[in-house]
PDB file of C-alpha atoms and ligand atoms in Angstrom:
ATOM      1  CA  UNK Q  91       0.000   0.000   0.000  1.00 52.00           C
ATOM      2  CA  UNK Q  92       1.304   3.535  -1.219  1.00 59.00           C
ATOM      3  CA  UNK Q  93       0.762   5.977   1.722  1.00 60.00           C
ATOM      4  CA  UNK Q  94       1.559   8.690  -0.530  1.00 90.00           C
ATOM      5  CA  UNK Q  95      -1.284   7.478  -3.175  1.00 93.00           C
ATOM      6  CA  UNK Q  96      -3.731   6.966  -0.251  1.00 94.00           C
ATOM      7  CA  UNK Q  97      -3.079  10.454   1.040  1.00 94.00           C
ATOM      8  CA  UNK Q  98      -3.739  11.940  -2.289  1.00 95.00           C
ATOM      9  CA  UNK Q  99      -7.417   9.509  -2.661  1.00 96.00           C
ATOM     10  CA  UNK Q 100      -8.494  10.572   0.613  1.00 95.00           C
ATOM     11  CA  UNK Q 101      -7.641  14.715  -0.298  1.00 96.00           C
ATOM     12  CA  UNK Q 102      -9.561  14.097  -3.429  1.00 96.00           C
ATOM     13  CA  UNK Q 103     -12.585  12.531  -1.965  1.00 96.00           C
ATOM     14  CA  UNK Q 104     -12.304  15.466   0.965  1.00 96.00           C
ATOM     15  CA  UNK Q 105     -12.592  18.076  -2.196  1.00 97.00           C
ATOM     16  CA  UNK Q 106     -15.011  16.538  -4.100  1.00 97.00           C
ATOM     17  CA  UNK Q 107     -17.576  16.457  -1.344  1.00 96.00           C
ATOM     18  CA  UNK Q 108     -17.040  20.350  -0.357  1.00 97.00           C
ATOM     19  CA  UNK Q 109     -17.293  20.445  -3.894  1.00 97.00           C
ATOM     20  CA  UNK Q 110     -20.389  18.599  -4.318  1.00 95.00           C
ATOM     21  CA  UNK Q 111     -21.906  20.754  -1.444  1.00 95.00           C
ATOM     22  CA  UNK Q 112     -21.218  23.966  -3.404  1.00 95.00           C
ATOM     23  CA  UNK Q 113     -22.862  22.446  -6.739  1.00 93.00           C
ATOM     24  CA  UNK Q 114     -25.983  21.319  -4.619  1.00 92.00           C
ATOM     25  CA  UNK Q 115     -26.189  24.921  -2.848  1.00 91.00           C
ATOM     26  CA  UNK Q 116     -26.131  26.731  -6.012  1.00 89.00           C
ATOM     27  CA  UNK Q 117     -28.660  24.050  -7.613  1.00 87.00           C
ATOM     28  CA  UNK Q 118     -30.878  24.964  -4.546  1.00 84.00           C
ATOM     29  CA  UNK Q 119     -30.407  28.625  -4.967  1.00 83.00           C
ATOM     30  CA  UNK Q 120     -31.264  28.141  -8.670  1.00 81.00           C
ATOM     31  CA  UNK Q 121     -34.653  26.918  -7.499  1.00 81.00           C
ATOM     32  CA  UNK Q 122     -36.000  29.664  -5.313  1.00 77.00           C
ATOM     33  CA  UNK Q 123     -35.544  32.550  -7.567  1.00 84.00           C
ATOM     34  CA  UNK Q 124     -37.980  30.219  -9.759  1.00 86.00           C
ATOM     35  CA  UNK Q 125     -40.543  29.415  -7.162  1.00 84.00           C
ATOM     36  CA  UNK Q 126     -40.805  33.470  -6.985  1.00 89.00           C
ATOM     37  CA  UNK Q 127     -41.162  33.863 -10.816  1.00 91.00           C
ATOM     38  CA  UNK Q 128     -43.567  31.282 -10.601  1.00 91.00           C
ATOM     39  CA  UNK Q 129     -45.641  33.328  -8.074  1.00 91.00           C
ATOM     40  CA  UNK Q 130     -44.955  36.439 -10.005  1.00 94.00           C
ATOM     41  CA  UNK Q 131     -46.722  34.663 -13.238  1.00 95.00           C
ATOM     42  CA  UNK Q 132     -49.774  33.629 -11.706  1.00 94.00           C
ATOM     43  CA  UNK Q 133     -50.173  37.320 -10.230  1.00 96.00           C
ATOM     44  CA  UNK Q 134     -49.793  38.464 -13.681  1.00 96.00           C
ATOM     45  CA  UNK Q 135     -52.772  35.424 -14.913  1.00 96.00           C
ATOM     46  CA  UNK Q 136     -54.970  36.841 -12.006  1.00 95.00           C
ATOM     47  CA  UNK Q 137     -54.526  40.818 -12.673  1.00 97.00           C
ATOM     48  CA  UNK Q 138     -55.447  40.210 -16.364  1.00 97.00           C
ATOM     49  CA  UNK Q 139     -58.562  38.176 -15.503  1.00 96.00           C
ATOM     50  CA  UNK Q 140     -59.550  40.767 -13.152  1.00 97.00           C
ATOM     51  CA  UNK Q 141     -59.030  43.340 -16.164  1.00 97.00           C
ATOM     52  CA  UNK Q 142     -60.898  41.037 -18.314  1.00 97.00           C
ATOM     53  CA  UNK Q 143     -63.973  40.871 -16.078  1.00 97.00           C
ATOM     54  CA  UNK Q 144     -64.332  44.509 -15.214  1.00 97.00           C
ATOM     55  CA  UNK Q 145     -64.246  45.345 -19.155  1.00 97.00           C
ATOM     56  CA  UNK Q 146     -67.081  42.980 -19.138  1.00 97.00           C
ATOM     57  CA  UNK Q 147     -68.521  44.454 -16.549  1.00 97.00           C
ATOM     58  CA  UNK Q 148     -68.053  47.635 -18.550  1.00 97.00           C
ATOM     59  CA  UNK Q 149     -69.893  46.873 -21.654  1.00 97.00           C
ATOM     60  CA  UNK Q 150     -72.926  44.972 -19.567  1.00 97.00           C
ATOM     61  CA  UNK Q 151     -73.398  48.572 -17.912  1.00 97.00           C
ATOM     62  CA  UNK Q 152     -72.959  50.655 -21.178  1.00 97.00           C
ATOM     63  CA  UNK Q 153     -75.788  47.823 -22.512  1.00 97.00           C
ATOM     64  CA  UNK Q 154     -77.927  48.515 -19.328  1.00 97.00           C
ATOM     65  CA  UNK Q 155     -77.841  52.324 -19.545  1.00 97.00           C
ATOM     66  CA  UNK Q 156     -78.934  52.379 -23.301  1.00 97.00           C
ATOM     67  CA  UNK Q 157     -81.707  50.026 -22.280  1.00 97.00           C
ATOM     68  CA  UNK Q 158     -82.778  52.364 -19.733  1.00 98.00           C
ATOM     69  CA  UNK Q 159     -82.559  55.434 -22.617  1.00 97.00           C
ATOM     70  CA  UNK Q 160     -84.494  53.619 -25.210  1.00 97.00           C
ATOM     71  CA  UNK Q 161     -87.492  53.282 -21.904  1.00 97.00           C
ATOM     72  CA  UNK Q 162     -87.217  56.917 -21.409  1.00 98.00           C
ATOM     73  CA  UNK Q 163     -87.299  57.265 -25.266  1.00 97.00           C
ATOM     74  CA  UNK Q 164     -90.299  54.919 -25.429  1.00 97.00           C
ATOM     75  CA  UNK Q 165     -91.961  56.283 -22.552  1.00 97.00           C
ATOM     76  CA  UNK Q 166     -91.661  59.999 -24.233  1.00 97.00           C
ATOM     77  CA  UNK Q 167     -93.525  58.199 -27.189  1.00 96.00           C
ATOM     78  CA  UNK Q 168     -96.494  57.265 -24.896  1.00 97.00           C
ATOM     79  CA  UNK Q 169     -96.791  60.680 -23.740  1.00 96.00           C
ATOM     80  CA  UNK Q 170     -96.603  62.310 -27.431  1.00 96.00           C
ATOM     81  CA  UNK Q 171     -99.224  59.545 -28.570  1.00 95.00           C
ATOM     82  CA  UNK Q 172    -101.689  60.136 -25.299  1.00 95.00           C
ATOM     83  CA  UNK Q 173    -101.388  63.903 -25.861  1.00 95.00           C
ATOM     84  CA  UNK Q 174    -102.469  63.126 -29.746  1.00 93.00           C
ATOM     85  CA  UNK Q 175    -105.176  60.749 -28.469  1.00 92.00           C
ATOM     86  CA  UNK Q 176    -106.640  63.800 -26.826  1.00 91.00           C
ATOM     87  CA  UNK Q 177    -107.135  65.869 -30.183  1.00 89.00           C
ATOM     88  CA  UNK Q 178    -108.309  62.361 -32.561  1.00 87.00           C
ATOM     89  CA  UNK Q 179    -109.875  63.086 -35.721  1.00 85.00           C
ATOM     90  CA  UNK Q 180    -111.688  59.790 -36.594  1.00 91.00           C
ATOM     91  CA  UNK Q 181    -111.377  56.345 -35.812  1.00 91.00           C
ATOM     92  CA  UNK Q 182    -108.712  55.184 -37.869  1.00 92.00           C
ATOM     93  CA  UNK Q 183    -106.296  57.967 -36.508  1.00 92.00           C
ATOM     94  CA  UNK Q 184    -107.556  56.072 -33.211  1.00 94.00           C
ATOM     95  CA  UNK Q 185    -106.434  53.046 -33.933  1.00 94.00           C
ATOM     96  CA  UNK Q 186    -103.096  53.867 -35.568  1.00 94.00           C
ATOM     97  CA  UNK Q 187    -101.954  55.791 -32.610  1.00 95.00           C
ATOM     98  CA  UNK Q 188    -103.091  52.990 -29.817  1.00 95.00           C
ATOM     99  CA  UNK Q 189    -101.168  50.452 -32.235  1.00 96.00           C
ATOM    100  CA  UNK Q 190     -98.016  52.834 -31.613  1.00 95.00           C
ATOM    101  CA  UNK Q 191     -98.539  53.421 -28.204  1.00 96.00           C
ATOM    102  CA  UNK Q 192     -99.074  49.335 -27.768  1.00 96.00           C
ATOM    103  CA  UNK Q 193     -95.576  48.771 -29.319  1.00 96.00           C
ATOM    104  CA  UNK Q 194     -94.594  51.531 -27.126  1.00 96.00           C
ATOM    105  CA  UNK Q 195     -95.116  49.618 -24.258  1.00 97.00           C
ATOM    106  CA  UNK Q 196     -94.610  45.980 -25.343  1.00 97.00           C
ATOM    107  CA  UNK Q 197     -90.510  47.488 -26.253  1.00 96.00           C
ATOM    108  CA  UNK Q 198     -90.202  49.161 -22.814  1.00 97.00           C
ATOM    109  CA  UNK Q 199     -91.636  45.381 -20.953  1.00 97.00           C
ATOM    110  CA  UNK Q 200     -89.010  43.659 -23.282  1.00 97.00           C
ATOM    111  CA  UNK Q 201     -86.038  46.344 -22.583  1.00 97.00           C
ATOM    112  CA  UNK Q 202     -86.820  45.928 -18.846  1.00 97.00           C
ATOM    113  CA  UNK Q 203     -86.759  42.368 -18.798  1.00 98.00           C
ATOM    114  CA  UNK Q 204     -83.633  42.679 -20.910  1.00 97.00           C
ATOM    115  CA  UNK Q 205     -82.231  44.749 -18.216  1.00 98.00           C
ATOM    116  CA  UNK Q 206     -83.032  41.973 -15.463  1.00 98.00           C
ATOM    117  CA  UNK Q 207     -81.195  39.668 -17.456  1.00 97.00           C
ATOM    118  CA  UNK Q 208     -78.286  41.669 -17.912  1.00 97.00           C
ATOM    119  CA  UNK Q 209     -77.889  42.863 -14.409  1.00 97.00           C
ATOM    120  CA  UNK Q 210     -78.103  38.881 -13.087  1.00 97.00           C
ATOM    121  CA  UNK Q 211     -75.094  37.905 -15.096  1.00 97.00           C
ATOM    122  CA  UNK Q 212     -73.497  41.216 -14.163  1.00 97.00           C
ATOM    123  CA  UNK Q 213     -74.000  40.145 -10.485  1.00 97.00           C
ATOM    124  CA  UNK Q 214     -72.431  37.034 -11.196  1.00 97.00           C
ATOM    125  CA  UNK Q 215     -69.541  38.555 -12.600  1.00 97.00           C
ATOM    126  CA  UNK Q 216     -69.414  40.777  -9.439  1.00 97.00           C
ATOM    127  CA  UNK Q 217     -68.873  37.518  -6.990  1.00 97.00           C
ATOM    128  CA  UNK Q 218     -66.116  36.211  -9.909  1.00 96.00           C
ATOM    129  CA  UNK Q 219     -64.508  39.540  -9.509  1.00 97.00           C
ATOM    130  CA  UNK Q 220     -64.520  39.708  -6.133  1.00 97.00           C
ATOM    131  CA  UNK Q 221     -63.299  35.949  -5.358  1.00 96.00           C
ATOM    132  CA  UNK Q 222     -60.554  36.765  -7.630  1.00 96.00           C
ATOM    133  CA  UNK Q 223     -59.252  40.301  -6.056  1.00 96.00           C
ATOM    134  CA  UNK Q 224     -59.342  37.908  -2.725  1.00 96.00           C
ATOM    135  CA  UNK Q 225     -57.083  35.019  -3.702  1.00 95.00           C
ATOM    136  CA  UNK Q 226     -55.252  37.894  -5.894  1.00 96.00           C
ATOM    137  CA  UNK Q 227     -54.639  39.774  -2.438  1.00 96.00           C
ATOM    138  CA  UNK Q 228     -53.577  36.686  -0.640  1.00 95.00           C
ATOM    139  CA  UNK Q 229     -51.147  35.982  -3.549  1.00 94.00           C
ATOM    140  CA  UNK Q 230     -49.393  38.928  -3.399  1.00 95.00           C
ATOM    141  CA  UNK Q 231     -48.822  38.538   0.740  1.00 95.00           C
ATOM    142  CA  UNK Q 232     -47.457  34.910  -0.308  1.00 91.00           C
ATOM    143  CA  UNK Q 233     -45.208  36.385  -2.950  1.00 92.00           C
ATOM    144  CA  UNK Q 234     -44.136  39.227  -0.716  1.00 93.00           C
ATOM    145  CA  UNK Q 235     -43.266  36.668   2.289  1.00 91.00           C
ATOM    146  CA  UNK Q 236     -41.502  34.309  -0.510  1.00 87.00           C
ATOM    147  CA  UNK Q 237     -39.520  37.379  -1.598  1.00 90.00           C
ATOM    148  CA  UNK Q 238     -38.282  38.544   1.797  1.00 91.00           C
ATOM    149  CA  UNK Q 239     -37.083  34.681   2.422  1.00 86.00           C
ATOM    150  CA  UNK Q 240     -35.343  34.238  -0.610  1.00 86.00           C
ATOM    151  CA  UNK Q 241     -33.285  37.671   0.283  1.00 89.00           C
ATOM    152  CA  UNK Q 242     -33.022  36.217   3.486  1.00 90.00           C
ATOM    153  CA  UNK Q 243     -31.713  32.679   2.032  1.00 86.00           C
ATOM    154  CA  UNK Q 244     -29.979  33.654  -0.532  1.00 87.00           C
ATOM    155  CA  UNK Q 245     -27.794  35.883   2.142  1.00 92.00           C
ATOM    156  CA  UNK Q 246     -27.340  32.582   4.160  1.00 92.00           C
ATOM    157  CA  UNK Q 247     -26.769  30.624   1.108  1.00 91.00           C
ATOM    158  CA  UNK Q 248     -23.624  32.904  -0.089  1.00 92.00           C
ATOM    159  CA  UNK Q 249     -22.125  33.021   3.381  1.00 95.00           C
ATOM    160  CA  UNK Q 250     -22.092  29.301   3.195  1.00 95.00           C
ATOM    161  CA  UNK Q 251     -20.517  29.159  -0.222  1.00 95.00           C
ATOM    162  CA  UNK Q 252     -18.317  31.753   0.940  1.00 96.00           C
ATOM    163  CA  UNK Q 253     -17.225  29.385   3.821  1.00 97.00           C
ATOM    164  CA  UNK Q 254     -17.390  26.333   1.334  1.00 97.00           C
ATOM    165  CA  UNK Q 255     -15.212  27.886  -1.327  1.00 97.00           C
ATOM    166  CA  UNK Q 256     -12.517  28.715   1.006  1.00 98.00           C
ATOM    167  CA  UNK Q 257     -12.687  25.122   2.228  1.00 97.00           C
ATOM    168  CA  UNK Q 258     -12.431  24.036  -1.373  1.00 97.00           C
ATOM    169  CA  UNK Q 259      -9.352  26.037  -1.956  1.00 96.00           C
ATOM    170  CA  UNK Q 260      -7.813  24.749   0.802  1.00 96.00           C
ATOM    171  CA  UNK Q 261      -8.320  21.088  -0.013  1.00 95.00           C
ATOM    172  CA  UNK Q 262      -6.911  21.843  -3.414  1.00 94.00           C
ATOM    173  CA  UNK Q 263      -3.890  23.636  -2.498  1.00 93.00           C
ATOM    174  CA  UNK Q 264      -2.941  20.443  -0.772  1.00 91.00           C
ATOM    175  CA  UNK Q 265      -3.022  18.317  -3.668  1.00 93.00           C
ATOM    176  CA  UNK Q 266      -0.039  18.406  -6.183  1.00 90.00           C
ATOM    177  CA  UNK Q 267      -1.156  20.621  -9.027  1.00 91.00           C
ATOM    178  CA  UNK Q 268      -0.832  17.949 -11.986  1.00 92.00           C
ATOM    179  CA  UNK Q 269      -3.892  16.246 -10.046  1.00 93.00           C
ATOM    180  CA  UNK Q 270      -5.357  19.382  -9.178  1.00 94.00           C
ATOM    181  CA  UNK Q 271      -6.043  19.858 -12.654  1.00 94.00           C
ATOM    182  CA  UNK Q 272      -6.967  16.720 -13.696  1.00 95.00           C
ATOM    183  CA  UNK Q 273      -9.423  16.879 -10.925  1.00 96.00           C
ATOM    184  CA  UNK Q 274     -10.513  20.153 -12.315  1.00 95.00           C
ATOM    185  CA  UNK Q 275     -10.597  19.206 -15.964  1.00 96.00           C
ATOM    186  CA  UNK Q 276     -12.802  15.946 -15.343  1.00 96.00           C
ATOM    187  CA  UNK Q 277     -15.409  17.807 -12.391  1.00 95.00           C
ATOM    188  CA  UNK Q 278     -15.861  20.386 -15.823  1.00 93.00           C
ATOM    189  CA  UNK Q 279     -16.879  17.290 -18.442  1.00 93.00           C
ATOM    190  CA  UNK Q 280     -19.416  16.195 -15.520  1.00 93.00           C
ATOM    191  CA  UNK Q 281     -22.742  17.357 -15.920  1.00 88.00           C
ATOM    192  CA  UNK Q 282     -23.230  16.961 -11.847  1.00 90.00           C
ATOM    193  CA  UNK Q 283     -19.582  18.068 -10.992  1.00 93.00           C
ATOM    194  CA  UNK Q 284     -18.625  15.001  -9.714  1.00 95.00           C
ATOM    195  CA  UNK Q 285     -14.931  13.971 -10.505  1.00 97.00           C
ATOM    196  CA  UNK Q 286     -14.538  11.691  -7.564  1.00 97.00           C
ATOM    197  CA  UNK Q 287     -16.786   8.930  -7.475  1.00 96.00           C
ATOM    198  CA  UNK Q 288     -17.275   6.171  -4.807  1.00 95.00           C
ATOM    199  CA  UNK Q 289     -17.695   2.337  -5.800  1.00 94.00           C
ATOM    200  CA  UNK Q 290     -21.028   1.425  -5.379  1.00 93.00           C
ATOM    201  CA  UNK Q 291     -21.816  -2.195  -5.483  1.00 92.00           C
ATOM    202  CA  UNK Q 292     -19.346  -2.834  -7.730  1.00 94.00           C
ATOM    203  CA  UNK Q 293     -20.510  -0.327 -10.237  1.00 96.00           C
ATOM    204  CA  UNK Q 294     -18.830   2.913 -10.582  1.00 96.00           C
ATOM    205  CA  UNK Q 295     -20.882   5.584  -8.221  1.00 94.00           C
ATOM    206  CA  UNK Q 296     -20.352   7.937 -11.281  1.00 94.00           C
ATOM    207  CA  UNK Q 297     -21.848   6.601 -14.692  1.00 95.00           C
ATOM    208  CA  UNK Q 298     -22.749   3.078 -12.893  1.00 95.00           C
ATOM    209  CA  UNK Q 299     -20.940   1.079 -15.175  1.00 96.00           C
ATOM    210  CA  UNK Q 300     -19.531  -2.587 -13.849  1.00 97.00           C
ATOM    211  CA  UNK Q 301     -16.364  -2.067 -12.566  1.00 97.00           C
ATOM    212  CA  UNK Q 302     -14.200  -5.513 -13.469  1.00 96.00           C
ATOM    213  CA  UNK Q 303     -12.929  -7.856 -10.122  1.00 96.00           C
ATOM    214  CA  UNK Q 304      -9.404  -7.025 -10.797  1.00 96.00           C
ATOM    215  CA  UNK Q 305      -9.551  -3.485 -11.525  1.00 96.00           C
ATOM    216  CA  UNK Q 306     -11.508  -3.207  -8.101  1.00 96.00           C
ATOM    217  CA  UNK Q 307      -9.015  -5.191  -5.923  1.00 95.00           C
ATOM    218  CA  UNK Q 308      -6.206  -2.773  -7.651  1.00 96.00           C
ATOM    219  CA  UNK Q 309      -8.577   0.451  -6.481  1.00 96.00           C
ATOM    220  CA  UNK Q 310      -8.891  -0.726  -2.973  1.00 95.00           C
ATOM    221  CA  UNK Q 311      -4.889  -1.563  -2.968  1.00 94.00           C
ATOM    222  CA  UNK Q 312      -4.256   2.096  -3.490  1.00 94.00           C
ATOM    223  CA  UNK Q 313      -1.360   1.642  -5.781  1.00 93.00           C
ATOM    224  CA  UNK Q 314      -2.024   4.319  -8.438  1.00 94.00           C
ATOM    225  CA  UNK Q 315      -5.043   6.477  -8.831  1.00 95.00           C
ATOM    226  CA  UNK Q 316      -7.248   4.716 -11.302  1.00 96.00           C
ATOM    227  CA  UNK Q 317     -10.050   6.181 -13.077  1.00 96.00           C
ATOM    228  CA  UNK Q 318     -13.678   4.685 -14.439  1.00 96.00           C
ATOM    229  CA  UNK Q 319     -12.770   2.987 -17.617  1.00 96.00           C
ATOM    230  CA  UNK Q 320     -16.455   4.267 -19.233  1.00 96.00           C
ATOM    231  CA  UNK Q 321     -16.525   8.032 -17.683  1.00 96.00           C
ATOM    232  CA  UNK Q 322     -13.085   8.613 -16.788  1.00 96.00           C
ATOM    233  CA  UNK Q 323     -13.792   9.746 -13.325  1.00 97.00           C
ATOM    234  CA  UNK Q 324     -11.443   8.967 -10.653  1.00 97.00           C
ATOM    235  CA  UNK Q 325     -12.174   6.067  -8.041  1.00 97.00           C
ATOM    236  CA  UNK Q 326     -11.985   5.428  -4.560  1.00 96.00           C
ATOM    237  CA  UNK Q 327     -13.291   2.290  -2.594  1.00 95.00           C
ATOM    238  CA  UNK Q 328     -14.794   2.658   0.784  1.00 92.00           C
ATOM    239  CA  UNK Q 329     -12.167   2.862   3.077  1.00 92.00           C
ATOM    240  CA  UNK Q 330     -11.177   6.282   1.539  1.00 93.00           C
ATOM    241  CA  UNK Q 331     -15.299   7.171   1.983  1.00 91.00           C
ATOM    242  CA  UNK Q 332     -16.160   5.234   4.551  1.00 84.00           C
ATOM    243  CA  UNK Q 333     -19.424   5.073   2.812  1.00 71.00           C
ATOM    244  CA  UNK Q 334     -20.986   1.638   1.353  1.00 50.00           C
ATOM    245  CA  UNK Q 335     -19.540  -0.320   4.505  1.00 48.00           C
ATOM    246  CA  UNK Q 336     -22.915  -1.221   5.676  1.00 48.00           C
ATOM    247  CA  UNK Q 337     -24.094  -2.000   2.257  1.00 48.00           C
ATOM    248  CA  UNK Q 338     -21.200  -4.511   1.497  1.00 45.00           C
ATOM    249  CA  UNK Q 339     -21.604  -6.242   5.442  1.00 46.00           C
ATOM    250  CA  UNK Q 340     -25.368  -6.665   4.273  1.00 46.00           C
ATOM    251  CA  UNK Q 341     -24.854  -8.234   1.040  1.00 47.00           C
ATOM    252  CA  UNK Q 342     -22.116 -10.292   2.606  1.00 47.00           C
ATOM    253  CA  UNK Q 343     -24.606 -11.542   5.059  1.00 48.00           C
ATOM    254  CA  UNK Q 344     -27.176 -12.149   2.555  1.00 46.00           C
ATOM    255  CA  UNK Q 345     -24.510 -14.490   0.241  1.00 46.00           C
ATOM    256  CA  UNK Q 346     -23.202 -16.309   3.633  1.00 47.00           C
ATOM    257  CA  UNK Q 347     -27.338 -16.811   4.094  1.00 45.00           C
ATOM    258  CA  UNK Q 348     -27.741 -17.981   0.822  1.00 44.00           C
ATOM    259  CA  UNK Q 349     -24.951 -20.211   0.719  1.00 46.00           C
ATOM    260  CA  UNK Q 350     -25.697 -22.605   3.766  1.00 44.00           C
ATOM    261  CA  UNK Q 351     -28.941 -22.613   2.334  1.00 44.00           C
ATOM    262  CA  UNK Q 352     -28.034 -24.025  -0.331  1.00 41.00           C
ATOM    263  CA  UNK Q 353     -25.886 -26.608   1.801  1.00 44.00           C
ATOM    264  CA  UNK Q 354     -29.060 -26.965   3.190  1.00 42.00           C
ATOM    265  CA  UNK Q 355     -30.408 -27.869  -0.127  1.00 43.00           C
ATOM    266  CA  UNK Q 356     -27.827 -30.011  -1.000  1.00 39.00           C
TER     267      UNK Q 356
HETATM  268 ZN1  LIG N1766     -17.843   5.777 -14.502  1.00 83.07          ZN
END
C-alpha cells in the first residue's frame, strides 16, 4: 500500500464532497428565484382576468344604460301619442296611434326584462370579480413573504458558499497541481460536478458502469489512482469514503445466508 497514493485519494474525496456541497447549494439557490417567478406569473394570470372581467362588466353597464334610454325614449312616445289621443280626428287615426302606443309599451316590458337579465349575469360577474381580487390579495402577501425569504436565504446561502469555497481552496492547495487539474478538468466534463466517485456495489458511483474484479481489488490496494474505464472519473473504494460499509456487510450476510442454504439444499 502507497501511503503517498492513499493520502492523495483521501484529499480528493475530501474536495469533491465540499465540492459537491457547493454544486448542490447553487442548484438549490437556482430553485428559489424560480418558485418566486412562478408566483410572479400567476399574479400576472390573475390581474389580467380581473381586467378582463371589469371590461365585461363595462360593456354589460354601457348595454344597461342604453336600455334604460331607449325606456325613457319609449316612454316619451307614450306621452306624445296620449297627448295626440286627446285631439283624434276619426277612428282610424284612433287606432293607428293605440297600435303605436301598444308597441310603445310591449318594447319598454321587453327592454326591462332585458335589463333583469343583464344585471343577473353582471351580479355574477361581481362575486367572480370579487373571489378573484381575494385570492389575488392573498397571492401577493405569499409572494411578498416568498420574496423577503429568498433575500433572506440567498444571504445565508452565499455566506455558506463563501465558507465552502474557502474550504475548497484549501483542499486543493494540498493536492499536487498535476492532479489538481486533472481533478478540475474531469469535475468540468461532468454534468453533476462530480470527478470523484465512490464504488457502489461494484458499479462505478459515477456513470454506474460494472467495474471488473481485478480493476476493483487494484482500487482498494491504493497503488495508483485509477479512473472509471467508461466516464473517466477517478475512483476510490470505501475505506477512503467510509461510505458503502454497511451496504457490502449486508450483502455479505445475505450471500453467507444464501450459501448454507443451499448446503441446506444439498
Ligand atoms: Zn464511470
Amino acid at each position: 500500500m502507497d501511503a503517498t497514493v492513499e493520502k492523495k485519494l483521501q484529499d480528493l474525496w475530501k474536495l469533491q464532497q465540499i465540492d459537491s456541497k457547493i454544486t448542490n447549494l447553487h442548484a438549490l439557490m437556482g430553485e428559489l428565484p424560480m418558485e418566486v417567478a412562478d408566483l410572479e406569473d400567476e399574479i400576472v394570470g390573475m390581474e389580467t382576468r380581473v381586467q378582463h372581467i371589469n371590461e365585461e362588466l363595462e360593456v354589460l353597464e354601457t348595454e344597461i344604460n342604453a336600455r334604460k334610454n331607449s325606456i325613457k325614449e319609449f316612454q316619451r312616445n307614450i306621452e306624445k301619442y296620449d297627448e295626440q289621443l286627446n285631439n283624434i280626428k276619426n277612428s282610424r287615426e284612433y287606432e293607428a296611434i293605440t297600435k303605436e302606443k301598444e308597441i310603445a309599451g310591449l318594447e319598454i316590458m321587453g327592454a326591462e326584462k332585458k335589463i333583469r337579465e343583464t344585471g343577473k349575469i353582471a351580479e355574477a360577474k361581481k362575486e367572480i370579480l370579487d373571489k378573484t381580487k381575494e385570492d389575488l390579495e392573498s397571492r401577493r402577501k405569499d409572494l411578498e413573504y416568498k420574496k423577503s425569504e429568498l433575500t433572506e436565504i440567498v444571504k445565508e446561502n452565499e455566506e455558506e458558499l463563501n465558507k465552502l469555497q474557502a474550504e475548497s481552496d484549501k483542499a486543493a492547495a494540498s493536492l499536487d497541481s498535476r492532479l489538481a487539474r486533472a481533478y478540475g478538468r474531469i469535475r468540468t466534463n461532468m454534468r453533476n460536478g462530480v470527478a470523484v466517485a465512490p464504488i457502489v456495489r461494484g458499479s462505478c458511483g459515477g456513470c454506474f458502469s460494472k467495474i471488473p474484479p481485478q480493476r476493483q481489488s487494484d482500487i482498494r490496494a491504493h497503488f495508483r489512482i485509477i479512473d472509471c474505464e467508461h466516464c473517466g472519473r477517478i475512483l476510490v473504494d470505501q475505506s477512503i469514503t467510509g461510505i458503502e460499509a454497511q451496504v457490502e456487510v449486508k450483502e455479505e450476510k445475505t450471500t453467507r445466508r444464501k450459501m448454507r442454504l443451499t448446503a441446506k439444499a444439498e
